[in-house]
PDB file of C-alpha atoms in Angstrom:
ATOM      1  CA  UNK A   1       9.646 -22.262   6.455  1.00  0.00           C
ATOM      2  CA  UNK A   2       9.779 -21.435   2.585  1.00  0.00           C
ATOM      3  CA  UNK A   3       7.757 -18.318   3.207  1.00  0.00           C
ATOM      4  CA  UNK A   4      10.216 -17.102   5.675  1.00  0.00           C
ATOM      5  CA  UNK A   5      13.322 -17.937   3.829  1.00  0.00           C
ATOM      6  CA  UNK A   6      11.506 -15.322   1.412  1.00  0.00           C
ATOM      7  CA  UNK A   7      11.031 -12.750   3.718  1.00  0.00           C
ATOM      8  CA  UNK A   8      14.710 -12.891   4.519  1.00  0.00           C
ATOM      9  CA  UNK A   9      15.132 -12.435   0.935  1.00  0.00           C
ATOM     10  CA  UNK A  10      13.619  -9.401   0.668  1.00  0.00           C
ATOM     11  CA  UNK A  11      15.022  -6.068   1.758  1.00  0.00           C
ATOM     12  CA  UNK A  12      14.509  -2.021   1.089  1.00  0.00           C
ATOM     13  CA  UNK A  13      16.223  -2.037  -2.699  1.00  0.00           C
ATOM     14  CA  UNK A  14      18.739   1.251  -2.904  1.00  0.00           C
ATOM     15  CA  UNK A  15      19.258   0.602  -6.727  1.00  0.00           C
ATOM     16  CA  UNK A  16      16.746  -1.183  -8.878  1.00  0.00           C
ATOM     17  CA  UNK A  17      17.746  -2.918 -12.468  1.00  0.00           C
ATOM     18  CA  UNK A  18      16.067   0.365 -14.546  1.00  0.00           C
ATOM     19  CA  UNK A  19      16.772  -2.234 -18.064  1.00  0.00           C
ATOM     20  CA  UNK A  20      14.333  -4.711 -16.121  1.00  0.00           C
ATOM     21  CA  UNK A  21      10.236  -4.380 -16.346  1.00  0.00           C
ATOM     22  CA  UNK A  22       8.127  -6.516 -14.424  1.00  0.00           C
ATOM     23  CA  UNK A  23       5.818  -8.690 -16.334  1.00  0.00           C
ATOM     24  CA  UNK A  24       2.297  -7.782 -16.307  1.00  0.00           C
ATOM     25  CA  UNK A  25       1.110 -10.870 -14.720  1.00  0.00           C
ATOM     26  CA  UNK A  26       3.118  -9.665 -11.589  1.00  0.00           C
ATOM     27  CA  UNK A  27       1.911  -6.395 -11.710  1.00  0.00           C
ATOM     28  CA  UNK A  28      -1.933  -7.943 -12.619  1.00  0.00           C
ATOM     29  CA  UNK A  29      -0.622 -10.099  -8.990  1.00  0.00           C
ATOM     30  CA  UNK A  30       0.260  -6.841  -6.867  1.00  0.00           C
ATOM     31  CA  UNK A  31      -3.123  -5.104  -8.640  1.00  0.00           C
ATOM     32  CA  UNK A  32      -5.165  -8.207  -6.501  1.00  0.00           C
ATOM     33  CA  UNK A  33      -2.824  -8.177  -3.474  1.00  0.00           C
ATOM     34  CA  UNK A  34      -3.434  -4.477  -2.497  1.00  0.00           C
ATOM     35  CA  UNK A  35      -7.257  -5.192  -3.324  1.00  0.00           C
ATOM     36  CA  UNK A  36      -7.388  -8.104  -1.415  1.00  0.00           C
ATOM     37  CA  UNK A  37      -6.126  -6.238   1.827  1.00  0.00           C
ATOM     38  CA  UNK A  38      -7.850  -6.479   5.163  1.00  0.00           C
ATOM     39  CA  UNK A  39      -9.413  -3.027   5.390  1.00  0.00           C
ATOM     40  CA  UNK A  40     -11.393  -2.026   8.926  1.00  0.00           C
ATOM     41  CA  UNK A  41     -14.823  -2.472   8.711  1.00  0.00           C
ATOM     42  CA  UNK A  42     -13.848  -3.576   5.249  1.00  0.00           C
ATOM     43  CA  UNK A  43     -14.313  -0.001   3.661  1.00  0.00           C
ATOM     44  CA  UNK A  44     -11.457  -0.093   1.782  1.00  0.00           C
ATOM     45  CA  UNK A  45     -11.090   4.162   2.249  1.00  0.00           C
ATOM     46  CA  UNK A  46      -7.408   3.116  -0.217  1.00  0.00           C
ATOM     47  CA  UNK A  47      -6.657   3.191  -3.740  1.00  0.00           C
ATOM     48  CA  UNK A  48      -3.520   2.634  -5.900  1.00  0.00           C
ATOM     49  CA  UNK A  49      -1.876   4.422  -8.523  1.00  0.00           C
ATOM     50  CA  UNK A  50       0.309   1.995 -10.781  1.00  0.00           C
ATOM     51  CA  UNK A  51       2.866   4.122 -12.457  1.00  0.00           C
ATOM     52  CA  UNK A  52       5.205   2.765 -14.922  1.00  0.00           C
ATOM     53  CA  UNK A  53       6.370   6.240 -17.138  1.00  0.00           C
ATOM     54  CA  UNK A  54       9.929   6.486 -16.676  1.00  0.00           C
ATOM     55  CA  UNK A  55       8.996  10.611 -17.293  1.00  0.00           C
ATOM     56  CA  UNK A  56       7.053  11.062 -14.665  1.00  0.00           C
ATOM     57  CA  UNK A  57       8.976   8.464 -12.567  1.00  0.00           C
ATOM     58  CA  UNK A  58      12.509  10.985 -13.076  1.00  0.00           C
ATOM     59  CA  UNK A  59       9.933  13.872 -12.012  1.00  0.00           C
ATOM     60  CA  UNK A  60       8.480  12.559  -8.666  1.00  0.00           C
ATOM     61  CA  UNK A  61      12.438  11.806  -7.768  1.00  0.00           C
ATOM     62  CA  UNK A  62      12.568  15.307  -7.099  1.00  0.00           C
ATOM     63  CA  UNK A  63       9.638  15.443  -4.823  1.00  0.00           C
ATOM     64  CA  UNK A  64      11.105  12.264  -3.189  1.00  0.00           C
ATOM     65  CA  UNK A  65      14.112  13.895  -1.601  1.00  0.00           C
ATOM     66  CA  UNK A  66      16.049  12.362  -4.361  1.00  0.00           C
ATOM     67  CA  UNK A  67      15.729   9.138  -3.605  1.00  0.00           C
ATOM     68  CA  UNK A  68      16.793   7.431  -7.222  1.00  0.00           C
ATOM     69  CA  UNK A  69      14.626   4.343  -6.645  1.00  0.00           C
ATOM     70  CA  UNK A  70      11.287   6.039  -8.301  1.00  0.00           C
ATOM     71  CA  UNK A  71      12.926   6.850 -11.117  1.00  0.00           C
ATOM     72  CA  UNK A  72      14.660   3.407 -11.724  1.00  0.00           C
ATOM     73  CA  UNK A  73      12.020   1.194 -10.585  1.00  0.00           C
ATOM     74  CA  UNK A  74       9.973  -0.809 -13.027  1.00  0.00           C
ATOM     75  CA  UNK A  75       6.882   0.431 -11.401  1.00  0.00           C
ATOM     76  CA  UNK A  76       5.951   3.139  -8.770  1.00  0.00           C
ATOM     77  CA  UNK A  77       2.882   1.923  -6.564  1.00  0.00           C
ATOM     78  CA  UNK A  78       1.789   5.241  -4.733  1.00  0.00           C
ATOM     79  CA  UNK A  79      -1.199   4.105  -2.508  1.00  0.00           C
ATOM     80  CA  UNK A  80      -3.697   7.014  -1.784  1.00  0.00           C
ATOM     81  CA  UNK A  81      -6.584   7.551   0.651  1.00  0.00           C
ATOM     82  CA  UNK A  82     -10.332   9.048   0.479  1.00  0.00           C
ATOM     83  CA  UNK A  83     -10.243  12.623   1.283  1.00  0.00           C
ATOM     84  CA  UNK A  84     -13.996  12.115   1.765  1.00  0.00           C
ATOM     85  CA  UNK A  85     -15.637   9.307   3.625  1.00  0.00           C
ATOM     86  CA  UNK A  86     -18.919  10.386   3.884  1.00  0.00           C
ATOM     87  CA  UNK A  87     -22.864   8.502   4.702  1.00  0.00           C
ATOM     88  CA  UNK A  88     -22.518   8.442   0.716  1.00  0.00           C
ATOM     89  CA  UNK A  89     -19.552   5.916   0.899  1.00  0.00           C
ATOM     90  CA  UNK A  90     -20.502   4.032   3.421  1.00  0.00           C
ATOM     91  CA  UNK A  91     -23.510   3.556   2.131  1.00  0.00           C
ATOM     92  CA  UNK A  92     -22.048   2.161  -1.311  1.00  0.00           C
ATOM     93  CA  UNK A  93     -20.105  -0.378   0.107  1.00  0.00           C
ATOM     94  CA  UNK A  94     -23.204  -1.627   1.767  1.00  0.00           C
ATOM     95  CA  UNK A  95     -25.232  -1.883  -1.504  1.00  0.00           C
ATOM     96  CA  UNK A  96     -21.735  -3.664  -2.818  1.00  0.00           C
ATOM     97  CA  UNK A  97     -22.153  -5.987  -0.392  1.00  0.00           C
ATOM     98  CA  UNK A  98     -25.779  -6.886  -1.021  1.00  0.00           C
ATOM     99  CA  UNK A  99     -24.977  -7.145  -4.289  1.00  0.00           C
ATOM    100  CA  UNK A 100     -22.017  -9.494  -4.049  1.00  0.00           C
ATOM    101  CA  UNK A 101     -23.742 -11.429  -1.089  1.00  0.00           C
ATOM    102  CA  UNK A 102     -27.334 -10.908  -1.603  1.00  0.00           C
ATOM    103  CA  UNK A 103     -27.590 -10.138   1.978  1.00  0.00           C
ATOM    104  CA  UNK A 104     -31.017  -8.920   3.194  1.00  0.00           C
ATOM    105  CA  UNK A 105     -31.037  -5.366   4.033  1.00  0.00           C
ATOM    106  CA  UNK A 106     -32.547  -5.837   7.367  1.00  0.00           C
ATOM    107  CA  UNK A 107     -29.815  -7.787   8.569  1.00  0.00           C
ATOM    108  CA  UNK A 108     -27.375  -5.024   6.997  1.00  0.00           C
ATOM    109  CA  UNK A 109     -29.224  -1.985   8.494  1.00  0.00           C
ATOM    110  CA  UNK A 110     -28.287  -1.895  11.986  1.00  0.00           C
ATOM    111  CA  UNK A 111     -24.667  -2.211  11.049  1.00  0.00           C
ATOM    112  CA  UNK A 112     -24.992   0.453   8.530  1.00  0.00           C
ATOM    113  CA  UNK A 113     -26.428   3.047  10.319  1.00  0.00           C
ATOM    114  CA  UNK A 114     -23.936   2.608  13.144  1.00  0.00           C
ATOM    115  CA  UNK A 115     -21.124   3.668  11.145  1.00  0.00           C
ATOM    116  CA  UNK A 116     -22.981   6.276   9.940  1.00  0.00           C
ATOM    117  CA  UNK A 117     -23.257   7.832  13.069  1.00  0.00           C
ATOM    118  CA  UNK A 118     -19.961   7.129  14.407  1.00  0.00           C
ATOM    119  CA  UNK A 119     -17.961   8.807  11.181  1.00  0.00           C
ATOM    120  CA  UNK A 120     -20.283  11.630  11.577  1.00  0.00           C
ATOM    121  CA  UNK A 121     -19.296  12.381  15.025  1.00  0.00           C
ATOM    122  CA  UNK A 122     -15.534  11.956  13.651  1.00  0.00           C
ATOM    123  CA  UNK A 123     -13.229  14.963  13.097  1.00  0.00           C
ATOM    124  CA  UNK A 124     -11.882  15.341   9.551  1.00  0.00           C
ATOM    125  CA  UNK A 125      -8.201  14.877  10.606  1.00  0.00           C
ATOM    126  CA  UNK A 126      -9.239  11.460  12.579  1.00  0.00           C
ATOM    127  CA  UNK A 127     -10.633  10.211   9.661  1.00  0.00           C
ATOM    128  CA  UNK A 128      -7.903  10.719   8.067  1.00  0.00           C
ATOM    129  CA  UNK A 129      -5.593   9.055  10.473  1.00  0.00           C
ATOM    130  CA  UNK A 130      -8.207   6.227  10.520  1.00  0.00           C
ATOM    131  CA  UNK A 131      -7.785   5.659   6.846  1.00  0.00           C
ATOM    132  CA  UNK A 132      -3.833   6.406   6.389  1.00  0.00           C
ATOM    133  CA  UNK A 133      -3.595   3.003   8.696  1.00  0.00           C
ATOM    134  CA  UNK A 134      -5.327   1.126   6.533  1.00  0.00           C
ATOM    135  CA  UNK A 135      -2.632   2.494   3.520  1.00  0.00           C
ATOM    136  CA  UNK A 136      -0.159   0.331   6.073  1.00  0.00           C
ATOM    137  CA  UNK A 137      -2.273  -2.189   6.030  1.00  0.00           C
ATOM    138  CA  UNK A 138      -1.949  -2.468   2.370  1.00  0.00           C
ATOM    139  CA  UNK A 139       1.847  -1.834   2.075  1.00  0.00           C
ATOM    140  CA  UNK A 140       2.354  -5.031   4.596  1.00  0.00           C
ATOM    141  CA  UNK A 141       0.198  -6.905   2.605  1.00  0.00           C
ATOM    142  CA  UNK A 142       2.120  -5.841  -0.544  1.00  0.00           C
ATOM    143  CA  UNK A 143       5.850  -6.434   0.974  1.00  0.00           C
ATOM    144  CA  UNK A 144       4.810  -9.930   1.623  1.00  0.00           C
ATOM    145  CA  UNK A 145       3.570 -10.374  -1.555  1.00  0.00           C
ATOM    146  CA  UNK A 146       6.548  -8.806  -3.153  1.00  0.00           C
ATOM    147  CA  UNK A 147       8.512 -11.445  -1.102  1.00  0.00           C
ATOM    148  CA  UNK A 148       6.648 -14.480  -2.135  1.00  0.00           C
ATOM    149  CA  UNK A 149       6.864 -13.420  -5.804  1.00  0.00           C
ATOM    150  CA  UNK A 150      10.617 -12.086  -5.642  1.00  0.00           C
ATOM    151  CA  UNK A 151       9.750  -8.602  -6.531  1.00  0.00           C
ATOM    152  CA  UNK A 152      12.072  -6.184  -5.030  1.00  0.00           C
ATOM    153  CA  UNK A 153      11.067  -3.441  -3.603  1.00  0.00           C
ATOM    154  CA  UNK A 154      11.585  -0.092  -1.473  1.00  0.00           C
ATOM    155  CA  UNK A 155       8.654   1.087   0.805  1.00  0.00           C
ATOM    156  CA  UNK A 156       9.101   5.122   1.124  1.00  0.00           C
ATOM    157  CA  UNK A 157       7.534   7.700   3.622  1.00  0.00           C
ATOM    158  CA  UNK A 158      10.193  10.320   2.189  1.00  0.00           C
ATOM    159  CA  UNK A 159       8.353  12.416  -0.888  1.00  0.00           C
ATOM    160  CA  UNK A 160       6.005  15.059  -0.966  1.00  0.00           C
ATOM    161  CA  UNK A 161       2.557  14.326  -1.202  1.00  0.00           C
ATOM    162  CA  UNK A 162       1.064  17.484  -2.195  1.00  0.00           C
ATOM    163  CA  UNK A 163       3.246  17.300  -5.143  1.00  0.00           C
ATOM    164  CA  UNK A 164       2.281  13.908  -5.793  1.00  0.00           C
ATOM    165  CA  UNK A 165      -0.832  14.781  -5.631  1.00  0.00           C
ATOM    166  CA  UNK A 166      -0.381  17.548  -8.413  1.00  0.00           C
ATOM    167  CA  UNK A 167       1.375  15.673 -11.094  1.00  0.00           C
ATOM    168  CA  UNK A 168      -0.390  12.441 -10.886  1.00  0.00           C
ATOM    169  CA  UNK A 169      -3.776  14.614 -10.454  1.00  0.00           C
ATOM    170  CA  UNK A 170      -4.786  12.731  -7.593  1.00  0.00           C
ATOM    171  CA  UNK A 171      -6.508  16.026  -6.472  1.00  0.00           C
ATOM    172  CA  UNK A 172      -9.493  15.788  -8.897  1.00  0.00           C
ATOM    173  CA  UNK A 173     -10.042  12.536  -8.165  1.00  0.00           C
ATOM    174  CA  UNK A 174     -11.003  13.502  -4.300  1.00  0.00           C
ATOM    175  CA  UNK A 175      -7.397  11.486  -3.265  1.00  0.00           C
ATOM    176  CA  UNK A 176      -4.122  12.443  -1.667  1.00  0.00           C
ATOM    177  CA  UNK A 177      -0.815  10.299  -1.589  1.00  0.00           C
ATOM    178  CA  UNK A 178       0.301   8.904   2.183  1.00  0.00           C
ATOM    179  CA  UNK A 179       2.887   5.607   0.912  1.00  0.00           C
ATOM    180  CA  UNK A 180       5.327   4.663  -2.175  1.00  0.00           C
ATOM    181  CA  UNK A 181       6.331   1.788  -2.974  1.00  0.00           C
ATOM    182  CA  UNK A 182       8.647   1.140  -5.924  1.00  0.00           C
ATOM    183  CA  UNK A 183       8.648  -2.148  -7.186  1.00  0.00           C
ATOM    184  CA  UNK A 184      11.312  -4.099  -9.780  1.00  0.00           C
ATOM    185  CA  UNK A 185      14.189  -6.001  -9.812  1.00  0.00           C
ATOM    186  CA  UNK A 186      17.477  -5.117  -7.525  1.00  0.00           C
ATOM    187  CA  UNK A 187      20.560  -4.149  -9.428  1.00  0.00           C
ATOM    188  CA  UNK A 188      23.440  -5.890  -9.259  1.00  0.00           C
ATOM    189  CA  UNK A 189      25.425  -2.941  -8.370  1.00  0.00           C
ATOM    190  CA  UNK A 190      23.267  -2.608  -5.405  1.00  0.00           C
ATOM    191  CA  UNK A 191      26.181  -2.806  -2.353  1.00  0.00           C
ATOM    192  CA  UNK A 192      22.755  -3.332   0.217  1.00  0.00           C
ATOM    193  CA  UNK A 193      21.940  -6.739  -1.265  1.00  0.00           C
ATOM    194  CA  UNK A 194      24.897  -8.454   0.015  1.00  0.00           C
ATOM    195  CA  UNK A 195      23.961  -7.130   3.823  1.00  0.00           C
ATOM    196  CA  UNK A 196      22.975  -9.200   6.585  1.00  0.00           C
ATOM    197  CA  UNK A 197      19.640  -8.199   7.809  1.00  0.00           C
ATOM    198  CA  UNK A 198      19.421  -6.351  11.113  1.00  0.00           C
ATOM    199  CA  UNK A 199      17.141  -7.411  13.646  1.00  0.00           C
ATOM    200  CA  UNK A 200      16.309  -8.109  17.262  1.00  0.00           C
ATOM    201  CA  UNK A 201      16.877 -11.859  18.564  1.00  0.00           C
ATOM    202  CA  UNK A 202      13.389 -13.173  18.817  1.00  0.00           C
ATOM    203  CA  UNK A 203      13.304 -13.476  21.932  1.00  0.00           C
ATOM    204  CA  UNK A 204      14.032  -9.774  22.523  1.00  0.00           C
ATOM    205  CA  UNK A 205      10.736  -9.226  19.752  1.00  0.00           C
ATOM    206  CA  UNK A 206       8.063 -12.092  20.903  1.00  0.00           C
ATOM    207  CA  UNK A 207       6.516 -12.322  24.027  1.00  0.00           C
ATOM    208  CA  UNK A 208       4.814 -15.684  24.467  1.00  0.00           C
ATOM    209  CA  UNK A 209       1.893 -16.108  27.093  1.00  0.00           C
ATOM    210  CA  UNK A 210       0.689 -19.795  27.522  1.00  0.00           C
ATOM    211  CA  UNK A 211      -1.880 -21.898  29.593  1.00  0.00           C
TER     212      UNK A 211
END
């Protein structure tokens, strides 16, 4: 129950310590946690910006409907999708897997081709809703993670990508912001650390079918 008694622990921080950086092993630790999220089909269509430049960070509050937390935080992780998943990408994370595995390519092929053909026949905007789920993916992963380690955190849905986009120059690099997640240490001052956590009972939230 250790894990749990950290998940209680953790909550959506209002007011991070902005004196307080993480140390770069934890921020080496959320680096591997987003990477090691489950992606479908394993594609991993994500990638994440680690932003610690308290400039920039006082910039993006702006395009984050003020929300104080990006500028304060020790780190802003903005996690991004593909704009362009293509026979091109597929293709490269089959070679990575041969590569990693050694996996004969006849065994790969059929697989391969089949998602060829079925994200050709996709619409650009499904694709896109396809891959913005696995972004969620990744932020669960990461809240977890930032509850084992005791990193506080804020997951956000509020900002403006298209502005994120621009300063961080996400654009040129074929990727648009969907999530932020600012990461640190809660402030003291923080009144919403001292709050009970709402939920449902359990047995309002967990259905249970047995033999």
């Amino acid at each position: 129950m250790e894990s749990i008694a950290h998940l209680k622990w953790r909550y959506a921080v209002k007011k991070f310590d902005s004196k307080r950086l993480l140390p770069n092993e934890k921020v080496e630790g959320l680096k591997h946690a987003f990477n090691l999220t489950a992606t479908s089909y394993g594609l991993q269509p994500i990638k994440m910006v680690v932003l610690q430049n308290k400039e920039i960070q006082k910039k993006l509050v702006s395009y984050s409907y003020g929300q104080r937390q990006v500028g304060n935080a020790s780190h802003v992780l903005v996690i991004c999708i593909e704009k362009k998943i293509d026979t091109a990408f597929i293709k490269q994370y089959f070679n990575l897997v041969k590569e990693v595995r050694g996996t004969d390519e006849a065994i790969l092929k059929p697989f391969e081709d089949t998602l060829v053909q079925d994200f050709a026949k996709k619409e650009t905007e499904e694709i896109k809703i396809w891959a913005t789920n696995q972004a969620y993916l990744a932020l669960g992963n990461l809240l977890s993670y930032c509850a084992l380690e005791e990193i506080d955190s804020c997951p956000m849905e509020g900002f403006v990508p298209g502005d994120y986009d621009k300063i961080l120059g996400l654009e040129k690099m074929g990727l648009t912001s969907v999530l932020v997640l600012p990461v640190g240490y809660r402030s003291k001052n923080d009144p919403f650390s001292k709050l009970e956590k709402v939920r449902k009972n359990i047995e309002e939230s967990i259905i249970e079918i047995f033999d």
